[in-house]
CSV table of C-alpha atoms in Angstrom, one decimal:
chain,number,residue,atom,x,y,z
A,1,UNK,CA,-34.7,-132.8,-6.1
A,2,UNK,CA,-34.2,-132.3,-9.8
A,3,UNK,CA,-30.5,-133.4,-9.5
A,4,UNK,CA,-31.6,-136.6,-7.7
A,5,UNK,CA,-34.1,-137.4,-10.4
A,6,UNK,CA,-31.4,-136.9,-13.0
A,7,UNK,CA,-29.0,-139.1,-11.0
A,8,UNK,CA,-31.1,-142.0,-9.5
A,9,UNK,CA,-28.0,-144.1,-8.6
A,10,UNK,CA,-26.1,-141.4,-6.7
A,11,UNK,CA,-28.1,-142.1,-3.5
A,12,UNK,CA,-27.3,-145.8,-3.7
A,13,UNK,CA,-23.6,-145.2,-4.2
A,14,UNK,CA,-23.6,-142.7,-1.3
A,15,UNK,CA,-25.3,-145.2,1.0
A,16,UNK,CA,-22.7,-147.8,0.1
A,17,UNK,CA,-19.9,-145.5,1.1
A,18,UNK,CA,-21.5,-144.1,4.2
A,19,UNK,CA,-21.4,-147.3,6.3
A,20,UNK,CA,-17.8,-147.7,5.4
A,21,UNK,CA,-16.8,-144.7,7.4
A,22,UNK,CA,-19.1,-145.5,10.3
A,23,UNK,CA,-17.9,-149.1,10.4
A,24,UNK,CA,-14.4,-147.8,10.6
A,25,UNK,CA,-15.4,-145.8,13.6
A,26,UNK,CA,-17.1,-148.8,15.3
A,27,UNK,CA,-14.2,-151.1,14.5
A,28,UNK,CA,-11.8,-148.6,16.0
A,29,UNK,CA,-14.0,-148.4,19.1
A,30,UNK,CA,-14.0,-152.1,19.6
A,31,UNK,CA,-10.2,-152.3,19.3
A,32,UNK,CA,-9.6,-149.4,21.6
A,33,UNK,CA,-8.3,-150.4,25.0
A,34,UNK,CA,-10.8,-150.4,27.8
A,35,UNK,CA,-9.4,-147.4,29.6
A,36,UNK,CA,-9.5,-145.2,26.5
A,37,UNK,CA,-13.2,-146.1,25.8
A,38,UNK,CA,-15.7,-143.3,26.2
A,39,UNK,CA,-16.6,-143.0,29.9
A,40,UNK,CA,-19.4,-140.5,29.9
A,41,UNK,CA,-22.5,-139.4,28.1
A,42,UNK,CA,-20.9,-136.3,26.5
A,43,UNK,CA,-18.0,-138.2,25.0
A,44,UNK,CA,-20.4,-140.7,23.3
A,45,UNK,CA,-22.5,-137.8,22.0
A,46,UNK,CA,-19.4,-136.2,20.5
A,47,UNK,CA,-18.4,-139.5,18.9
A,48,UNK,CA,-21.9,-139.9,17.4
A,49,UNK,CA,-21.9,-136.4,16.1
A,50,UNK,CA,-18.5,-136.8,14.5
A,51,UNK,CA,-19.7,-140.1,12.9
A,52,UNK,CA,-22.8,-138.4,11.6
A,53,UNK,CA,-20.8,-135.5,10.2
A,54,UNK,CA,-18.4,-137.9,8.5
A,55,UNK,CA,-21.2,-139.8,6.9
A,56,UNK,CA,-22.8,-136.6,5.8
A,57,UNK,CA,-19.5,-135.5,4.2
A,58,UNK,CA,-19.2,-138.8,2.4
A,59,UNK,CA,-22.8,-138.4,1.1
A,60,UNK,CA,-22.1,-134.9,-0.1
A,61,UNK,CA,-18.8,-135.8,-1.7
A,62,UNK,CA,-20.5,-138.7,-3.5
A,63,UNK,CA,-22.8,-136.2,-5.2
A,64,UNK,CA,-20.0,-133.9,-6.0
A,65,UNK,CA,-17.8,-136.6,-7.4
A,66,UNK,CA,-20.7,-138.0,-9.4
A,67,UNK,CA,-21.4,-134.6,-10.8
A,68,UNK,CA,-17.8,-133.6,-11.6
A,69,UNK,CA,-16.4,-136.9,-12.8
A,70,UNK,CA,-19.3,-138.1,-14.8
A,71,UNK,CA,-18.4,-139.4,-18.2
A,72,UNK,CA,-19.1,-136.7,-20.8
A,73,UNK,CA,-21.8,-137.8,-23.2
A,74,UNK,CA,-22.0,-136.5,-26.8
A,75,UNK,CA,-25.3,-135.0,-27.5
A,76,UNK,CA,-26.1,-136.4,-30.8
A,77,UNK,CA,-29.1,-134.2,-31.2
A,78,UNK,CA,-27.0,-131.0,-31.0
A,79,UNK,CA,-24.4,-132.5,-33.3
A,80,UNK,CA,-27.0,-133.4,-35.9
A,81,UNK,CA,-28.5,-129.9,-35.6
A,82,UNK,CA,-25.1,-128.3,-36.2
A,83,UNK,CA,-24.5,-130.5,-39.3
A,84,UNK,CA,-27.9,-129.5,-40.6
A,85,UNK,CA,-27.3,-125.8,-39.9
A,86,UNK,CA,-23.9,-126.0,-41.5
A,87,UNK,CA,-25.3,-127.7,-44.6
A,88,UNK,CA,-28.1,-125.2,-44.8
A,89,UNK,CA,-25.8,-122.2,-44.5
A,90,UNK,CA,-23.5,-123.7,-47.1
A,91,UNK,CA,-26.3,-124.6,-49.5
A,92,UNK,CA,-27.9,-121.2,-49.0
A,93,UNK,CA,-24.6,-119.5,-49.7
A,94,UNK,CA,-24.2,-121.4,-53.0
A,95,UNK,CA,-27.8,-120.7,-54.0
A,96,UNK,CA,-27.5,-117.0,-53.2
A,97,UNK,CA,-24.2,-116.7,-55.0
A,98,UNK,CA,-25.8,-118.5,-58.0
A,99,UNK,CA,-28.8,-116.2,-58.0
A,100,UNK,CA,-26.8,-113.0,-57.6
A,101,UNK,CA,-23.9,-113.7,-59.9
A,102,UNK,CA,-25.3,-116.3,-62.3
A,103,UNK,CA,-28.6,-115.0,-63.4
A,104,UNK,CA,-27.4,-115.0,-67.0
A,105,UNK,CA,-26.3,-118.6,-67.8
A,106,UNK,CA,-24.7,-119.9,-70.9
A,107,UNK,CA,-26.7,-119.7,-74.2
A,108,UNK,CA,-24.7,-122.3,-76.1
A,109,UNK,CA,-26.5,-125.3,-74.7
A,110,UNK,CA,-24.0,-125.9,-71.8
A,111,UNK,CA,-20.3,-126.5,-71.5
A,112,UNK,CA,-18.7,-128.2,-74.6
A,113,UNK,CA,-16.6,-131.3,-74.2
A,114,UNK,CA,-13.3,-129.6,-74.9
A,115,UNK,CA,-14.0,-126.9,-72.3
A,116,UNK,CA,-14.9,-129.5,-69.7
A,117,UNK,CA,-11.8,-131.5,-70.5
A,118,UNK,CA,-9.5,-128.5,-70.2
A,119,UNK,CA,-11.1,-127.4,-67.0
A,120,UNK,CA,-10.9,-130.9,-65.5
A,121,UNK,CA,-7.1,-131.0,-66.4
A,122,UNK,CA,-6.6,-127.7,-64.7
A,123,UNK,CA,-8.4,-128.8,-61.6
A,124,UNK,CA,-6.3,-132.0,-61.6
A,125,UNK,CA,-3.1,-130.0,-61.7
A,126,UNK,CA,-4.4,-127.6,-59.0
A,127,UNK,CA,-5.2,-130.5,-56.7
A,128,UNK,CA,-1.8,-132.1,-57.3
A,129,UNK,CA,0.0,-128.8,-56.7
A,130,UNK,CA,-1.9,-128.2,-53.4
A,131,UNK,CA,-1.1,-131.8,-52.3
A,132,UNK,CA,2.6,-131.3,-53.0
A,133,UNK,CA,2.5,-128.0,-51.0
A,134,UNK,CA,0.8,-129.7,-48.1
A,135,UNK,CA,3.0,-132.8,-47.9
A,136,UNK,CA,6.2,-130.8,-48.4
A,137,UNK,CA,5.2,-128.2,-45.8
A,138,UNK,CA,4.4,-130.9,-43.3
A,139,UNK,CA,7.8,-132.7,-43.9
A,140,UNK,CA,9.7,-129.4,-43.6
A,141,UNK,CA,7.9,-128.6,-40.4
A,142,UNK,CA,8.7,-132.0,-38.8
A,143,UNK,CA,12.4,-131.5,-39.8
A,144,UNK,CA,12.6,-128.2,-37.9
A,145,UNK,CA,12.5,-125.9,-40.9
A,146,UNK,CA,9.7,-123.9,-39.4
A,147,UNK,CA,11.8,-122.9,-36.3
A,148,UNK,CA,14.7,-121.9,-38.4
A,149,UNK,CA,12.4,-119.9,-40.7
A,150,UNK,CA,10.8,-118.1,-37.8
A,151,UNK,CA,14.2,-117.2,-36.4
A,152,UNK,CA,15.4,-115.7,-39.7
A,153,UNK,CA,15.3,-112.0,-40.6
A,154,UNK,CA,11.7,-111.4,-42.0
A,155,UNK,CA,13.0,-109.1,-44.7
A,156,UNK,CA,15.4,-111.8,-45.9
A,157,UNK,CA,12.6,-114.4,-45.9
A,158,UNK,CA,10.3,-112.0,-47.8
A,159,UNK,CA,12.9,-111.2,-50.4
A,160,UNK,CA,14.0,-114.8,-51.0
A,161,UNK,CA,10.4,-116.0,-51.0
A,162,UNK,CA,9.4,-113.4,-53.6
A,163,UNK,CA,12.4,-114.2,-55.8
A,164,UNK,CA,11.8,-118.0,-55.6
A,165,UNK,CA,8.0,-117.8,-56.0
A,166,UNK,CA,7.9,-115.2,-58.8
A,167,UNK,CA,10.9,-116.6,-60.6
A,168,UNK,CA,9.7,-120.2,-60.7
A,169,UNK,CA,6.1,-119.1,-61.5
A,170,UNK,CA,7.0,-116.9,-64.5
A,171,UNK,CA,9.6,-119.4,-65.6
A,172,UNK,CA,6.9,-122.2,-65.7
A,173,UNK,CA,4.4,-120.0,-67.4
A,174,UNK,CA,6.9,-118.9,-70.1
A,175,UNK,CA,8.0,-122.4,-71.1
A,176,UNK,CA,6.1,-124.0,-73.9
A,177,UNK,CA,3.8,-126.9,-72.7
A,178,UNK,CA,5.6,-129.3,-75.1
A,179,UNK,CA,8.8,-129.0,-73.0
A,180,UNK,CA,7.5,-131.3,-70.3
A,181,UNK,CA,10.6,-131.7,-68.2
A,182,UNK,CA,11.6,-128.1,-67.6
A,183,UNK,CA,8.0,-127.0,-67.3
A,184,UNK,CA,7.1,-129.6,-64.6
A,185,UNK,CA,10.5,-129.0,-62.9
A,186,UNK,CA,9.7,-125.3,-62.5
A,187,UNK,CA,6.1,-126.1,-61.5
A,188,UNK,CA,7.4,-128.4,-58.8
A,189,UNK,CA,9.9,-125.7,-57.7
A,190,UNK,CA,7.1,-123.2,-57.4
A,191,UNK,CA,5.1,-125.6,-55.2
A,192,UNK,CA,8.1,-126.4,-53.0
A,193,UNK,CA,8.8,-122.7,-52.6
A,194,UNK,CA,5.2,-122.2,-51.4
A,195,UNK,CA,5.6,-125.1,-49.0
A,196,UNK,CA,8.7,-123.7,-47.5
A,197,UNK,CA,7.0,-120.4,-46.9
A,198,UNK,CA,3.8,-121.9,-45.5
A,199,UNK,CA,5.3,-124.5,-43.2
A,200,UNK,CA,5.0,-122.4,-40.0
A,201,UNK,CA,1.2,-122.8,-40.4
A,202,UNK,CA,1.6,-126.3,-38.9
A,203,UNK,CA,2.2,-124.6,-35.5
A,204,UNK,CA,-1.6,-124.2,-35.6
A,205,UNK,CA,-3.9,-127.0,-34.5
A,206,UNK,CA,-4.6,-129.7,-37.1
A,207,UNK,CA,-8.3,-129.4,-36.6
A,208,UNK,CA,-8.2,-125.7,-37.3
A,209,UNK,CA,-6.2,-126.3,-40.5
A,210,UNK,CA,-8.6,-129.0,-41.6
A,211,UNK,CA,-11.6,-126.7,-41.1
A,212,UNK,CA,-9.9,-123.9,-43.0
A,213,UNK,CA,-9.1,-126.2,-45.9
A,214,UNK,CA,-12.7,-127.5,-46.0
A,215,UNK,CA,-14.0,-124.0,-46.0
A,216,UNK,CA,-11.6,-123.0,-48.7
A,217,UNK,CA,-12.6,-125.9,-50.9
A,218,UNK,CA,-16.3,-125.1,-50.4
A,219,UNK,CA,-15.8,-121.4,-51.2
A,220,UNK,CA,-13.8,-122.0,-54.3
A,221,UNK,CA,-16.0,-124.9,-55.4
A,222,UNK,CA,-19.1,-122.8,-55.3
A,223,UNK,CA,-17.5,-119.8,-57.0
A,224,UNK,CA,-16.0,-122.2,-59.7
A,225,UNK,CA,-19.5,-123.6,-60.3
A,226,UNK,CA,-20.8,-120.1,-60.9
A,227,UNK,CA,-18.0,-119.2,-63.2
A,228,UNK,CA,-18.3,-122.4,-65.2
A,229,UNK,CA,-22.0,-122.1,-65.7
A,230,UNK,CA,-22.2,-118.3,-66.2
A,231,UNK,CA,-22.5,-116.6,-69.6
A,232,UNK,CA,-19.3,-116.7,-71.6
A,233,UNK,CA,-16.8,-114.0,-70.8
A,234,UNK,CA,-19.2,-112.4,-68.4
A,235,UNK,CA,-16.7,-111.8,-65.6
A,236,UNK,CA,-13.5,-111.2,-67.6
A,237,UNK,CA,-13.9,-107.5,-67.1
A,238,UNK,CA,-13.0,-108.0,-63.4
A,239,UNK,CA,-9.3,-108.3,-64.2
A,240,UNK,CA,-8.6,-104.6,-63.8
A,241,UNK,CA,-10.6,-103.9,-60.6
A,242,UNK,CA,-9.2,-107.1,-59.0
A,243,UNK,CA,-5.6,-106.0,-59.7
A,244,UNK,CA,-6.4,-102.7,-58.0
A,245,UNK,CA,-8.0,-104.5,-55.0
A,246,UNK,CA,-5.0,-106.9,-54.6
A,247,UNK,CA,-2.7,-103.9,-54.6
A,248,UNK,CA,-4.7,-102.3,-51.7
A,249,UNK,CA,-4.8,-105.6,-49.8
A,250,UNK,CA,-1.0,-106.0,-50.3
A,251,UNK,CA,-0.4,-102.5,-48.9
A,252,UNK,CA,-2.6,-103.2,-45.9
A,253,UNK,CA,-0.6,-106.4,-45.2
A,254,UNK,CA,2.6,-104.3,-45.2
A,255,UNK,CA,1.2,-101.7,-42.8
A,256,UNK,CA,2.5,-103.3,-39.6
A,257,UNK,CA,6.0,-103.0,-40.9
A,258,UNK,CA,5.6,-99.3,-41.4
A,259,UNK,CA,3.1,-98.0,-38.8
A,260,UNK,CA,4.1,-97.7,-35.1
A,261,UNK,CA,2.7,-100.1,-32.6
A,262,UNK,CA,0.8,-97.2,-30.9
A,263,UNK,CA,-1.5,-96.8,-33.9
A,264,UNK,CA,-3.8,-99.5,-32.6
A,265,UNK,CA,-7.0,-98.5,-34.4
A,266,UNK,CA,-5.2,-98.0,-37.7
A,267,UNK,CA,-3.5,-101.4,-37.4
A,268,UNK,CA,-6.9,-103.0,-36.6
A,269,UNK,CA,-8.5,-101.5,-39.7
A,270,UNK,CA,-5.6,-102.6,-41.9
A,271,UNK,CA,-5.7,-106.1,-40.5
A,272,UNK,CA,-9.5,-106.4,-41.2
A,273,UNK,CA,-8.9,-105.0,-44.7
A,274,UNK,CA,-6.1,-107.6,-45.3
A,275,UNK,CA,-8.3,-110.5,-44.0
A,276,UNK,CA,-11.8,-109.8,-45.2
A,277,UNK,CA,-10.9,-107.6,-48.1
A,278,UNK,CA,-8.4,-110.3,-49.2
A,279,UNK,CA,-11.2,-113.0,-49.0
A,280,UNK,CA,-13.4,-110.9,-51.3
A,281,UNK,CA,-10.6,-110.1,-53.7
A,282,UNK,CA,-9.3,-113.6,-54.1
A,283,UNK,CA,-12.8,-115.0,-54.3
A,284,UNK,CA,-13.3,-112.6,-57.3
A,285,UNK,CA,-10.0,-113.8,-58.7
A,286,UNK,CA,-11.3,-117.4,-58.6
A,287,UNK,CA,-14.4,-116.3,-60.6
A,288,UNK,CA,-12.2,-114.4,-63.0
A,289,UNK,CA,-9.7,-117.3,-63.4
A,290,UNK,CA,-12.4,-119.9,-64.1
A,291,UNK,CA,-13.8,-117.8,-66.9
A,292,UNK,CA,-10.3,-117.1,-68.2
A,293,UNK,CA,-9.5,-120.8,-68.3
A,294,UNK,CA,-12.7,-121.4,-70.3
A,295,UNK,CA,-11.8,-118.6,-72.7
A,296,UNK,CA,-8.3,-120.0,-73.2
A,297,UNK,CA,-9.9,-123.4,-73.8
A,298,UNK,CA,-11.9,-121.9,-76.7
A,299,UNK,CA,-8.8,-120.2,-78.1
A,300,UNK,CA,-6.7,-123.4,-77.9
A,301,UNK,CA,-9.5,-125.3,-79.7
A,302,UNK,CA,-9.2,-122.8,-82.6
A,303,UNK,CA,-5.4,-123.2,-82.6
A,304,UNK,CA,-4.8,-119.6,-81.4
A,305,UNK,CA,-3.2,-120.6,-78.1
A,306,UNK,CA,-1.3,-123.6,-76.8
A,307,UNK,CA,-3.1,-125.9,-74.5
A,308,UNK,CA,-1.4,-125.4,-71.1
A,309,UNK,CA,-3.4,-126.6,-68.0
A,310,UNK,CA,-0.2,-126.3,-65.8
A,311,UNK,CA,0.0,-122.6,-66.4
A,312,UNK,CA,-3.7,-122.2,-65.6
A,313,UNK,CA,-3.4,-124.2,-62.4
A,314,UNK,CA,-0.9,-121.8,-60.9
A,315,UNK,CA,-3.5,-119.0,-60.8
A,316,UNK,CA,-6.0,-121.3,-59.0
A,317,UNK,CA,-3.3,-122.4,-56.6
A,318,UNK,CA,-2.5,-118.8,-55.6
A,319,UNK,CA,-6.2,-118.2,-55.1
A,320,UNK,CA,-6.5,-121.2,-52.8
A,321,UNK,CA,-3.4,-120.3,-50.8
A,322,UNK,CA,-4.5,-116.7,-50.2
A,323,UNK,CA,-8.0,-117.7,-49.2
A,324,UNK,CA,-6.7,-120.6,-47.0
A,325,UNK,CA,-4.3,-118.3,-45.1
A,326,UNK,CA,-6.9,-115.8,-44.3
A,327,UNK,CA,-9.4,-118.4,-43.2
A,328,UNK,CA,-6.8,-119.9,-40.9
A,329,UNK,CA,-6.2,-116.5,-39.3
A,330,UNK,CA,-9.9,-115.7,-38.9
A,331,UNK,CA,-10.6,-119.1,-37.3
A,332,UNK,CA,-7.6,-118.7,-35.0
A,333,UNK,CA,-8.8,-115.3,-33.9
A,334,UNK,CA,-12.3,-116.7,-33.1
A,335,UNK,CA,-10.7,-119.6,-31.1
A,336,UNK,CA,-8.6,-117.2,-29.1
A,337,UNK,CA,-11.7,-115.1,-28.2
A,338,UNK,CA,-13.5,-118.1,-26.8
């Protein structure tokens, strides 16, 4: 009864289809030769019973077809609730992070203009670098580079990737910012190297990559806000502990190459350490890098350090890439469990 109340037009559609089957039977009966017509009472009862059973099947199939093939409707209420829940969780996370890590704010009346300008230039180069990586990785994936990269020896890929990434990175950092052409050339080479190594990520679903990118921007944006508004040089002491943490995370990432496949529990622990420990470490690096950029802005204002936003952007790009990769893997694992 509840189904009929939810589907008021199902009965009407069933009644429209039921006479079709019965009329077919009657029409066949009228066109049947006289000698093959039903000759006794039992034969007519059998024909009537089969007609009723056929009509009942049509009626039943109508309900089944209406239920199974109904057009899926988007429940706007649930979608709005999810949006509100997501916004509430994101805002609560920013508020909690601000209350925990940003209880001591700046005492110099806010961020000076030169610090804001230096930070904005660094963010601009970071966004451009990430854009270059995304566009180049997509183009390489469409050209078949990802398949060839996956078929190559992993040790060769790791060795060439480290040489290309570290070489171009330190070369770009070492060049004076007044030498625009070689500096930006090495900066572009660094981004293209990262794109070549990250192109296999495009085997994942685009929606999952978009979610991971959105979460990465939200996470780094909230941490950058805390680092920019916190007390000067408050989190610069994190450099040493974060280096120790990233060493542990790197060793846990290399564990599957050393440990046997039978050590399931140990591999599970190392994977969790690489994923969630890496998120914590590189989130801390984001906080540290933001305060380091502001510290370098003050030094460059005094003439003690050259103004180099390209060099500063490389650190934030590495933070973004490491957080993004881990979020992609975490979201992929959750999707496979469903």
